[in-house]
Short mmCIF file of C-alpha atoms and ligand atoms in Angstrom, two decimals:
data_model
loop_
_atom_site.label_atom_id
_atom_site.label_comp_id
_atom_site.label_asym_id
_atom_site.label_seq_id
_atom_site.Cartn_x
_atom_site.Cartn_y
_atom_site.Cartn_z
CA UNK A 1 162.52 109.53 -34.24
CA UNK A 2 159.19 109.29 -36.03
CA UNK A 3 157.22 106.07 -35.52
CA UNK A 4 158.78 103.40 -37.71
CA UNK A 5 155.73 102.94 -39.90
CA UNK A 6 157.59 100.62 -42.23
CA UNK A 7 158.05 98.00 -39.50
CA UNK A 8 154.73 98.61 -37.74
CA UNK A 9 152.88 98.29 -41.04
CA UNK A 10 154.58 94.94 -41.56
CA UNK A 11 153.66 93.85 -38.01
CA UNK A 12 150.04 94.79 -38.70
CA UNK A 13 150.10 92.81 -41.93
CA UNK A 14 151.46 89.82 -40.04
CA UNK A 15 148.64 90.18 -37.50
CA UNK A 16 146.09 90.17 -40.32
CA UNK A 17 147.77 87.11 -41.85
CA UNK A 18 147.53 85.30 -38.51
CA UNK A 19 143.90 86.41 -38.00
CA UNK A 20 142.66 85.40 -41.45
CA UNK A 21 144.47 82.13 -42.06
CA UNK A 22 144.13 78.58 -40.74
CA UNK A 23 147.29 77.78 -38.79
CA UNK A 24 148.15 74.09 -38.87
CA UNK A 25 151.91 74.25 -38.18
CA UNK A 26 152.20 71.80 -35.28
CA UNK A 27 154.86 73.84 -33.47
CA UNK A 28 152.96 77.14 -33.54
CA UNK A 29 150.34 78.59 -31.25
CA UNK A 30 148.83 81.94 -30.24
CA UNK A 31 149.81 83.38 -26.87
CA UNK A 32 147.27 85.24 -24.76
CA UNK A 33 147.18 89.01 -25.12
CA UNK A 34 148.69 89.26 -21.61
CA UNK A 35 151.70 87.24 -22.72
CA UNK A 36 152.14 89.52 -25.74
CA UNK A 37 151.95 92.56 -23.51
CA UNK A 38 154.57 91.23 -21.08
CA UNK A 39 156.93 90.59 -24.02
CA UNK A 40 156.95 94.22 -25.08
CA UNK A 41 158.11 95.67 -21.78
CA UNK A 42 161.10 97.38 -20.15
CA UNK A 43 162.93 94.38 -18.66
CA UNK A 44 164.33 94.13 -22.19
CA UNK A 45 166.59 97.03 -21.16
CA UNK A 46 168.14 95.17 -18.24
CA UNK A 47 171.41 93.26 -18.17
CA UNK A 48 171.17 90.42 -15.66
CA UNK A 49 173.95 87.94 -16.40
CA UNK A 50 173.89 85.34 -13.64
CA UNK A 51 170.94 84.08 -11.63
CA UNK A 52 168.54 85.61 -9.06
CA UNK A 53 170.62 86.77 -6.08
CA UNK A 54 173.92 86.16 -7.96
CA UNK A 55 174.11 88.67 -10.79
CA UNK A 56 177.05 90.40 -12.39
CA UNK A 57 175.14 93.74 -12.58
CA UNK A 58 173.47 96.12 -10.15
CA UNK A 59 169.78 96.98 -10.26
CA UNK A 60 168.63 93.39 -10.66
CA UNK A 61 166.35 93.24 -7.61
CA UNK A 62 163.15 93.41 -9.64
CA UNK A 63 164.17 91.13 -12.49
CA UNK A 64 165.30 88.72 -9.74
CA UNK A 65 161.70 88.65 -8.54
CA UNK A 66 160.39 88.15 -12.08
CA UNK A 67 162.78 85.27 -12.78
CA UNK A 68 162.16 83.65 -9.40
CA UNK A 69 158.41 83.73 -9.98
CA UNK A 70 158.88 82.17 -13.42
CA UNK A 71 161.03 79.39 -11.92
CA UNK A 72 158.62 78.69 -9.05
CA UNK A 73 155.58 78.58 -11.34
CA UNK A 74 157.34 76.27 -13.81
CA UNK A 75 158.45 73.90 -11.03
CA UNK A 76 154.86 73.71 -9.82
CA UNK A 77 153.51 72.85 -13.30
CA UNK A 78 155.79 69.84 -13.72
CA UNK A 79 156.39 68.97 -10.07
CA UNK A 80 160.07 69.69 -10.69
CA UNK A 81 162.67 70.46 -8.04
CA UNK A 82 164.83 72.69 -10.26
CA UNK A 83 164.27 74.75 -13.40
CA UNK A 84 166.21 77.16 -15.58
CA UNK A 85 164.04 79.62 -17.53
CA UNK A 86 166.84 81.48 -19.31
CA UNK A 87 167.35 79.51 -22.57
CA UNK A 88 166.49 81.78 -25.47
CA UNK A 89 165.08 78.85 -27.44
CA UNK A 90 164.71 75.09 -27.48
CA UNK A 91 167.94 74.81 -29.45
CA UNK A 92 169.77 76.88 -26.81
CA UNK A 93 168.32 74.73 -24.04
CA UNK A 94 169.51 71.60 -25.81
CA UNK A 95 172.99 73.05 -26.44
CA UNK A 96 173.28 73.64 -22.68
CA UNK A 97 172.21 70.07 -21.89
CA UNK A 98 174.85 68.70 -24.28
CA UNK A 99 177.51 70.98 -22.77
CA UNK A 100 176.62 69.84 -19.25
CA UNK A 101 176.48 66.12 -19.99
CA UNK A 102 178.80 65.14 -22.83
CA UNK A 103 182.30 66.00 -23.92
CA UNK A 104 183.06 66.75 -27.58
CA UNK A 105 183.46 63.52 -29.51
CA UNK A 106 181.48 61.40 -27.04
CA UNK A 107 178.54 59.33 -28.25
CA UNK A 108 174.89 60.37 -28.06
CA UNK A 109 171.87 58.44 -29.36
CA UNK A 110 168.74 60.19 -30.64
CA UNK A 111 165.79 59.72 -32.97
CA UNK A 112 166.85 60.26 -36.57
CA UNK A 113 165.71 63.62 -37.98
CA UNK A 114 164.37 61.84 -41.06
CA UNK A 115 162.19 59.67 -38.79
CA UNK A 116 160.65 62.57 -36.88
CA UNK A 117 163.59 63.60 -34.65
CA UNK A 118 164.96 67.10 -34.19
CA UNK A 119 167.93 68.96 -35.65
CA UNK A 120 169.49 69.42 -32.19
CA UNK A 121 169.41 65.69 -31.41
CA UNK A 122 172.54 64.90 -33.42
CA UNK A 123 171.94 66.08 -36.99
CA UNK A 124 175.24 66.47 -38.90
CA UNK A 125 174.14 70.00 -39.87
CA UNK A 126 173.83 71.06 -36.21
CA UNK A 127 176.27 71.63 -33.28
CA UNK A 128 174.95 68.36 -31.82
CA UNK A 129 176.16 66.34 -34.80
CA UNK A 130 179.28 68.39 -35.52
CA UNK A 131 180.73 68.29 -31.99
CA UNK A 132 179.49 64.94 -30.77
CA UNK A 133 179.47 61.40 -32.16
CA UNK A 134 175.78 61.07 -32.99
CA UNK A 135 174.04 57.73 -33.43
CA UNK A 136 170.41 57.25 -34.34
CA UNK A 137 167.44 54.99 -33.79
CA UNK A 138 164.35 55.14 -35.98
CA UNK A 139 160.76 54.00 -36.26
CA UNK A 140 159.49 50.65 -37.50
CA UNK A 141 158.52 50.67 -41.16
CA UNK A 142 155.35 48.60 -40.65
CA UNK A 143 153.94 50.57 -37.71
CA UNK A 144 155.61 53.99 -37.73
CA UNK A 145 156.26 53.50 -34.00
CA UNK A 146 159.63 54.14 -32.31
CA UNK A 147 161.78 51.05 -32.67
CA UNK A 148 162.74 50.51 -29.02
CA UNK A 149 164.45 47.21 -29.89
CA UNK A 150 166.74 49.04 -32.29
CA UNK A 151 167.34 51.76 -29.68
CA UNK A 152 168.31 49.08 -27.17
CA UNK A 153 170.62 47.15 -29.47
CA UNK A 154 172.47 50.30 -30.60
CA UNK A 155 172.71 51.52 -26.99
CA UNK A 156 174.11 48.21 -25.69
CA UNK A 157 176.63 47.97 -28.55
CA UNK A 158 177.77 51.62 -28.70
CA UNK A 159 177.29 52.70 -25.07
CA UNK A 160 176.39 56.34 -25.73
CA UNK A 161 176.83 58.78 -22.83
CA UNK A 162 173.38 60.22 -23.44
CA UNK A 163 170.13 58.87 -24.91
CA UNK A 164 167.79 61.54 -26.26
CA UNK A 165 164.07 61.04 -26.61
CA UNK A 166 161.52 63.43 -28.01
CA UNK A 167 160.64 64.41 -31.56
CA UNK A 168 159.29 67.11 -33.77
CA UNK A 169 157.17 64.94 -36.04
CA UNK A 170 155.99 61.92 -34.05
CA UNK A 171 152.30 61.50 -33.30
CA UNK A 172 152.52 58.84 -30.59
CA UNK A 173 153.36 58.83 -26.89
CA UNK A 174 156.75 57.66 -25.62
CA UNK A 175 157.75 54.68 -23.49
CA UNK A 176 160.12 56.58 -21.22
CA UNK A 177 160.31 53.68 -18.75
CA UNK A 178 161.72 51.38 -21.43
CA UNK A 179 164.35 53.94 -22.45
CA UNK A 180 165.42 54.41 -18.83
CA UNK A 181 165.80 50.65 -18.39
CA UNK A 182 168.14 50.57 -21.39
CA UNK A 183 170.08 53.61 -20.17
CA UNK A 184 170.58 52.10 -16.73
CA UNK A 185 172.23 49.04 -18.30
CA UNK A 186 174.98 51.26 -19.73
CA UNK A 187 174.98 54.16 -17.25
CA UNK A 188 173.71 56.73 -19.78
CA UNK A 189 171.90 60.00 -19.11
CA UNK A 190 168.32 60.07 -20.42
CA UNK A 191 167.45 63.46 -21.82
CA UNK A 192 163.84 64.11 -22.93
CA UNK A 193 163.12 67.06 -25.20
CA UNK A 194 159.38 67.51 -24.73
CA UNK A 195 159.06 70.72 -26.76
CA UNK A 196 156.11 69.43 -28.79
CA UNK A 197 153.85 67.66 -26.26
CA UNK A 198 154.86 69.67 -23.14
CA UNK A 199 151.39 71.20 -22.67
CA UNK A 200 149.82 67.74 -22.80
CA UNK A 201 152.36 66.38 -20.32
CA UNK A 202 151.83 69.40 -18.04
CA UNK A 203 148.15 68.49 -17.79
CA UNK A 204 148.71 64.76 -17.25
CA UNK A 205 147.27 63.78 -20.64
CA UNK A 206 150.40 61.94 -21.82
CA UNK A 207 153.03 59.78 -20.08
CA UNK A 208 155.17 61.64 -17.57
CA UNK A 209 158.83 61.76 -18.72
CA UNK A 210 159.93 63.24 -15.38
CA UNK A 211 159.41 59.86 -13.71
CA UNK A 212 162.06 58.22 -15.86
CA UNK A 213 164.28 60.79 -17.57
CA UNK A 214 167.13 62.58 -15.81
CA UNK A 215 166.86 65.88 -17.69
CA UNK A 216 163.94 67.54 -19.49
CA UNK A 217 164.04 70.46 -21.92
CA UNK A 218 161.23 72.17 -23.75
CA UNK A 219 160.30 75.20 -25.73
CA UNK A 220 157.63 77.43 -24.21
CA UNK A 221 155.77 78.44 -27.36
CA UNK A 222 154.24 75.22 -28.68
CA UNK A 223 151.57 73.36 -26.68
CA UNK A 224 152.64 75.35 -23.58
CA UNK A 225 151.29 78.46 -25.41
CA UNK A 226 153.85 80.88 -23.98
CA UNK A 227 156.33 83.25 -25.62
CA UNK A 228 159.05 81.92 -27.91
CA UNK A 229 161.78 80.47 -25.66
CA UNK A 230 163.32 77.47 -23.91
CA UNK A 231 163.47 75.87 -20.46
CA UNK A 232 165.34 73.03 -18.72
CA UNK A 233 164.05 71.09 -15.70
CA UNK A 234 164.87 68.30 -13.25
CA UNK A 235 162.39 66.53 -11.02
CA UNK A 236 165.18 65.11 -8.90
CA UNK A 237 168.49 66.87 -8.67
CA UNK A 238 171.38 64.49 -8.20
CA UNK A 239 175.10 64.32 -7.67
CA UNK A 240 175.91 63.37 -11.22
CA UNK A 241 177.01 59.76 -11.19
CA UNK A 242 178.98 60.13 -14.43
CA UNK A 243 181.74 62.12 -12.77
CA UNK A 244 181.01 65.16 -14.93
CA UNK A 245 182.98 68.13 -13.66
CA UNK A 246 182.59 71.88 -14.00
CA UNK A 247 185.24 73.91 -15.89
CA UNK A 248 187.30 74.17 -12.66
CA UNK A 249 187.36 70.39 -12.23
CA UNK A 250 184.87 70.25 -9.33
CA UNK A 251 182.25 67.54 -9.18
CA UNK A 252 178.86 69.29 -9.30
CA UNK A 253 175.23 68.38 -8.99
CA UNK A 254 173.29 68.18 -12.23
CA UNK A 255 171.39 71.42 -11.53
CA UNK A 256 174.65 73.31 -10.95
CA UNK A 257 176.14 71.91 -14.15
CA UNK A 258 173.06 72.86 -16.13
CA UNK A 259 172.95 76.39 -14.68
CA UNK A 260 176.62 76.80 -15.61
CA UNK A 261 175.98 75.39 -19.07
CA UNK A 262 173.23 77.94 -19.78
CA UNK A 263 175.20 80.84 -18.32
CA UNK A 264 178.10 81.36 -18.88
CA UNK A 265 178.36 78.17 -20.96
CA UNK A 266 176.19 78.99 -23.94
CA UNK A 267 174.43 82.31 -23.29
CA UNK A 268 175.09 85.78 -21.93
CA UNK A 269 172.40 88.08 -20.59
CA UNK A 270 168.96 86.51 -20.15
CA UNK A 271 165.94 88.04 -21.91
CA UNK A 272 164.10 89.16 -18.78
CA UNK A 273 161.11 90.55 -20.72
CA UNK A 274 160.67 87.10 -22.28
CA UNK A 275 161.11 85.49 -18.86
CA UNK A 276 158.34 87.81 -17.59
CA UNK A 277 156.12 86.61 -20.45
CA UNK A 278 157.06 82.99 -19.68
CA UNK A 279 155.96 83.58 -16.07
CA UNK A 280 152.60 84.93 -17.27
CA UNK A 281 152.06 81.89 -19.49
CA UNK A 282 153.05 79.54 -16.64
CA UNK A 283 150.33 81.10 -14.45
CA UNK A 284 147.88 80.50 -17.31
CA UNK A 285 148.93 76.83 -17.43
CA UNK A 286 148.36 76.54 -13.67
CA UNK A 287 144.85 77.97 -14.03
CA UNK A 288 141.88 75.59 -14.15
CA UNK A 289 140.99 75.89 -17.83
CA UNK A 290 144.35 74.82 -19.30
CA UNK A 291 143.58 71.13 -18.80
CA UNK A 292 140.39 71.59 -20.84
CA UNK A 293 142.54 73.15 -23.57
CA UNK A 294 144.84 70.10 -23.53
CA UNK A 295 141.90 67.70 -23.73
CA UNK A 296 140.42 69.68 -26.62
CA UNK A 297 143.76 69.50 -28.47
CA UNK A 298 143.72 65.70 -28.27
CA UNK A 299 140.02 65.44 -29.27
CA UNK A 300 140.57 67.82 -32.16
CA UNK A 301 143.67 65.94 -33.36
CA UNK A 302 141.76 62.66 -33.28
CA UNK A 303 138.78 64.16 -35.11
CA UNK A 304 141.12 65.62 -37.69
CA UNK A 305 142.97 62.31 -38.14
CA UNK A 306 139.62 60.57 -38.72
CA UNK A 307 138.58 63.18 -41.28
CA UNK A 308 141.83 62.68 -43.22
CA UNK A 309 141.61 58.88 -43.09
CA UNK A 310 137.99 59.05 -44.34
CA UNK A 311 139.31 60.87 -47.42
CA UNK A 312 141.96 58.24 -48.10
CA UNK A 313 145.02 59.97 -46.60
CA UNK A 314 147.82 57.75 -45.32
CA UNK A 315 148.66 58.69 -41.72
CA UNK A 316 151.98 57.47 -40.32
CA UNK A 317 151.14 55.09 -37.43
CA UNK A 318 147.47 55.33 -38.54
CA UNK A 319 146.59 58.06 -36.07
CA UNK A 320 147.67 60.22 -33.18
CA UNK A 321 147.94 60.34 -29.39
CA UNK A 322 148.97 63.97 -29.24
CA UNK A 323 148.51 67.28 -31.07
CA UNK A 324 149.82 66.36 -34.53
CA UNK A 325 149.78 63.90 -37.38
CA UNK A 326 152.20 63.09 -40.15
CA UNK A 327 150.67 62.33 -43.55
CA UNK A 328 152.36 60.47 -46.39
CA UNK A 329 151.06 62.03 -49.62
CA UNK A 330 152.54 59.50 -52.04
CA UNK A 331 149.18 57.77 -52.60
CA UNK A 332 147.80 61.20 -53.59
CA UNK A 333 150.60 61.79 -56.11
CA UNK A 334 151.69 64.95 -54.33
CA UNK A 335 154.94 66.04 -52.69
CA UNK A 336 155.07 67.80 -49.34
CA UNK A 337 156.55 70.85 -51.07
CA UNK A 338 153.71 71.12 -53.57
CA UNK A 339 151.11 70.62 -50.82
CA UNK A 340 152.65 73.29 -48.57
CA UNK A 341 152.99 75.82 -51.39
CA UNK A 342 149.48 75.25 -52.71
CA UNK A 343 147.82 75.43 -49.29
CA UNK A 344 149.76 78.63 -48.56
CA UNK A 345 147.96 80.25 -51.50
CA UNK A 346 144.63 79.41 -49.82
CA UNK A 347 145.86 80.83 -46.46
CA UNK A 348 146.14 77.38 -44.89
CA UNK A 349 149.59 77.08 -43.33
CA UNK A 350 151.42 73.87 -42.56
CA UNK A 351 154.83 72.42 -43.30
CA UNK A 352 156.22 69.83 -45.65
CA UNK A 353 157.84 67.05 -43.69
CA UNK A 354 159.91 63.97 -44.44
CA UNK A 355 158.06 60.75 -43.68
CA UNK A 356 159.96 57.72 -42.35
CA UNK A 357 161.96 56.01 -45.13
CA UNK A 358 161.25 58.94 -47.45
CA UNK A 359 162.63 58.69 -50.97
CA UNK A 360 162.61 62.46 -51.51
CA UNK A 361 164.96 65.18 -50.31
CA UNK A 362 164.18 67.24 -47.18
CA UNK A 363 163.48 70.20 -49.51
CA UNK A 364 160.77 68.28 -51.33
CA UNK A 365 159.57 65.49 -48.99
CA UNK A 366 156.71 63.05 -49.38
CA UNK A 367 154.69 64.31 -46.47
CA UNK A 368 153.09 67.07 -44.48
CA UNK A 369 152.89 67.60 -40.73
CA UNK A 370 149.55 68.87 -39.45
CA UNK A 371 148.91 70.14 -35.92
CA UNK A 372 145.95 71.52 -34.02
CA UNK A 373 147.27 73.56 -31.03
CA UNK A 374 146.82 76.92 -32.77
CA UNK A 375 143.33 76.31 -34.17
CA UNK A 376 142.29 74.87 -30.81
CA UNK A 377 143.42 78.12 -29.17
CA UNK A 378 141.26 79.96 -31.71
CA UNK A 379 138.26 78.07 -30.28
CA UNK A 380 137.70 75.31 -32.83
CA UNK A 381 136.15 72.02 -31.75
CA UNK A 382 135.72 68.56 -33.30
CA UNK A 383 133.08 69.68 -35.87
CA UNK A 384 135.38 72.34 -37.26
CA UNK A 385 138.08 69.71 -37.88
CA UNK A 386 135.82 68.21 -40.55
CA UNK A 387 135.42 71.65 -42.15
CA UNK A 388 139.17 72.36 -42.06
CA UNK A 389 140.09 68.96 -43.52
CA UNK A 390 137.42 69.44 -46.19
CA UNK A 391 139.08 72.68 -47.28
CA UNK A 392 142.58 71.19 -47.17
CA UNK A 393 141.40 68.24 -49.24
CA UNK A 394 139.74 70.38 -51.90
CA UNK A 395 142.98 72.30 -52.44
CA UNK A 396 145.16 69.20 -52.43
CA UNK A 397 142.92 67.37 -54.87
CA UNK A 398 143.11 70.25 -57.37
CA UNK A 399 146.52 71.76 -56.71
CA UNK A 400 146.74 73.47 -60.10
CA UNK A 401 143.20 74.79 -60.24
CA UNK A 402 143.45 78.51 -59.42
CA UNK A 403 139.67 78.85 -59.08
CA UNK A 404 139.41 76.17 -56.39
CA UNK A 405 142.34 77.73 -54.54
CA UNK A 406 140.83 81.22 -54.62
CA UNK A 407 137.37 79.91 -53.62
CA UNK A 408 138.88 78.11 -50.61
CA UNK A 409 140.94 81.18 -49.72
CA UNK A 410 137.75 83.28 -49.57
CA UNK A 411 136.01 80.58 -47.50
CA UNK A 412 138.96 80.43 -45.10
CA UNK A 413 138.80 84.18 -44.55
CA UNK A 414 135.04 84.12 -43.81
CA UNK A 415 135.37 81.01 -41.61
CA UNK A 416 138.14 82.54 -39.49
CA UNK A 417 136.01 85.59 -38.64
CA UNK A 418 134.17 83.25 -36.24
CA UNK A 419 137.38 82.72 -34.25
CA UNK A 420 138.73 86.17 -33.36
CA UNK A 421 142.40 86.66 -32.53
CA UNK A 422 143.56 89.50 -30.24
CA UNK A 423 140.30 91.51 -30.31
CA UNK A 424 142.11 93.90 -27.92
CA UNK A 425 144.23 95.06 -30.87
CA UNK A 426 142.16 97.29 -33.14
N1 LIG B 1 160.75 72.35 -33.28
C1 LIG B 1 160.72 72.47 -34.72
C2 LIG B 1 159.33 72.29 -35.19
O1 LIG B 1 158.81 71.31 -34.76
O2 LIG B 1 158.78 73.03 -36.01
C3 LIG B 1 161.46 73.60 -35.19
O3 LIG B 1 162.77 73.50 -34.75
#
């Protein structure tokens, strides 16, 4: 067959879009060129249902080595004793954790999606809310901080089997110790989904959830800067004290239950080319300069938060500890939808986001979520945060002025030439 120019032209256009725009979506990042290369390789052809050394197919000796390396590198990053690198995504990882730990209809307690939580933490639109009895805690209206008192009172009253912590739009660190204390009072599993801040946890820049939470999941493509995918980890494996049994009725350790929940519980053949790319990114995280990247993320986020506050923007919780911030645009008479759509025209990408106690629908929203991992990867430092916020502000202050939008778009394109992306690709 002739080269599929239709698709490759589109891929090239997407590369140009990524090169020329300012990427502020908090959950996005740019992998290294090596990670990209590993993704487009022949392990994609290999069926390897099962785990290294225990596969259902022949010819797995090399993918066994790839997957084992990925597991060993990941365990080293987080000082974990067990890891599963097969989940195709964060949502798949979380589905496996639910399958391993809770029976359909049992209670789970997570951060409300409308308060910064995640779809897979019990939303009624998701498997986690459809199959399980989901309860929610929120954030305090006055401070925007997680309401641990509310979490505790709901937990003590309702006795959920699992308490979920982690968020997709929360700019502050977590008190994992407090959540574990509550969970121990009722014998609940604590499950931390660290998809967003994982890279900052990996480098010791935020509280360590592994000290207090039984099970940890993450994506690999956000602050970890790997390929799109999911992972599950345990620091301490344990004979599960909740009497959870495998499908044959045997009492299993948590790691065995989680392995079974990923395969055959929720997935079939693993994506070994993606696992190879995960392994490459894990080696990058273990290298000396990744901690500097993490520190730069935090400095950039703080510089950006300051630049927004200086221009009168209303940040939920007044600032950030991590890589993102959530901005309530109501004092600027703008919706999140309008802000996202207008900035898109100027090649500045971010997402509309509900703010706590939002009065607008999730399709409109009162806020935007802004993150710095991707622009930090491009090489930007604190000074550039002022420039970026200046451009965002000019567009948001004149959202219907086509001239301002096209001026900023041209400036964005020139500005981004200073921060090359994938120079290896001509
Ligand atoms: N993890 C979500 C995000 O933060 O964008 C998507 O599911």
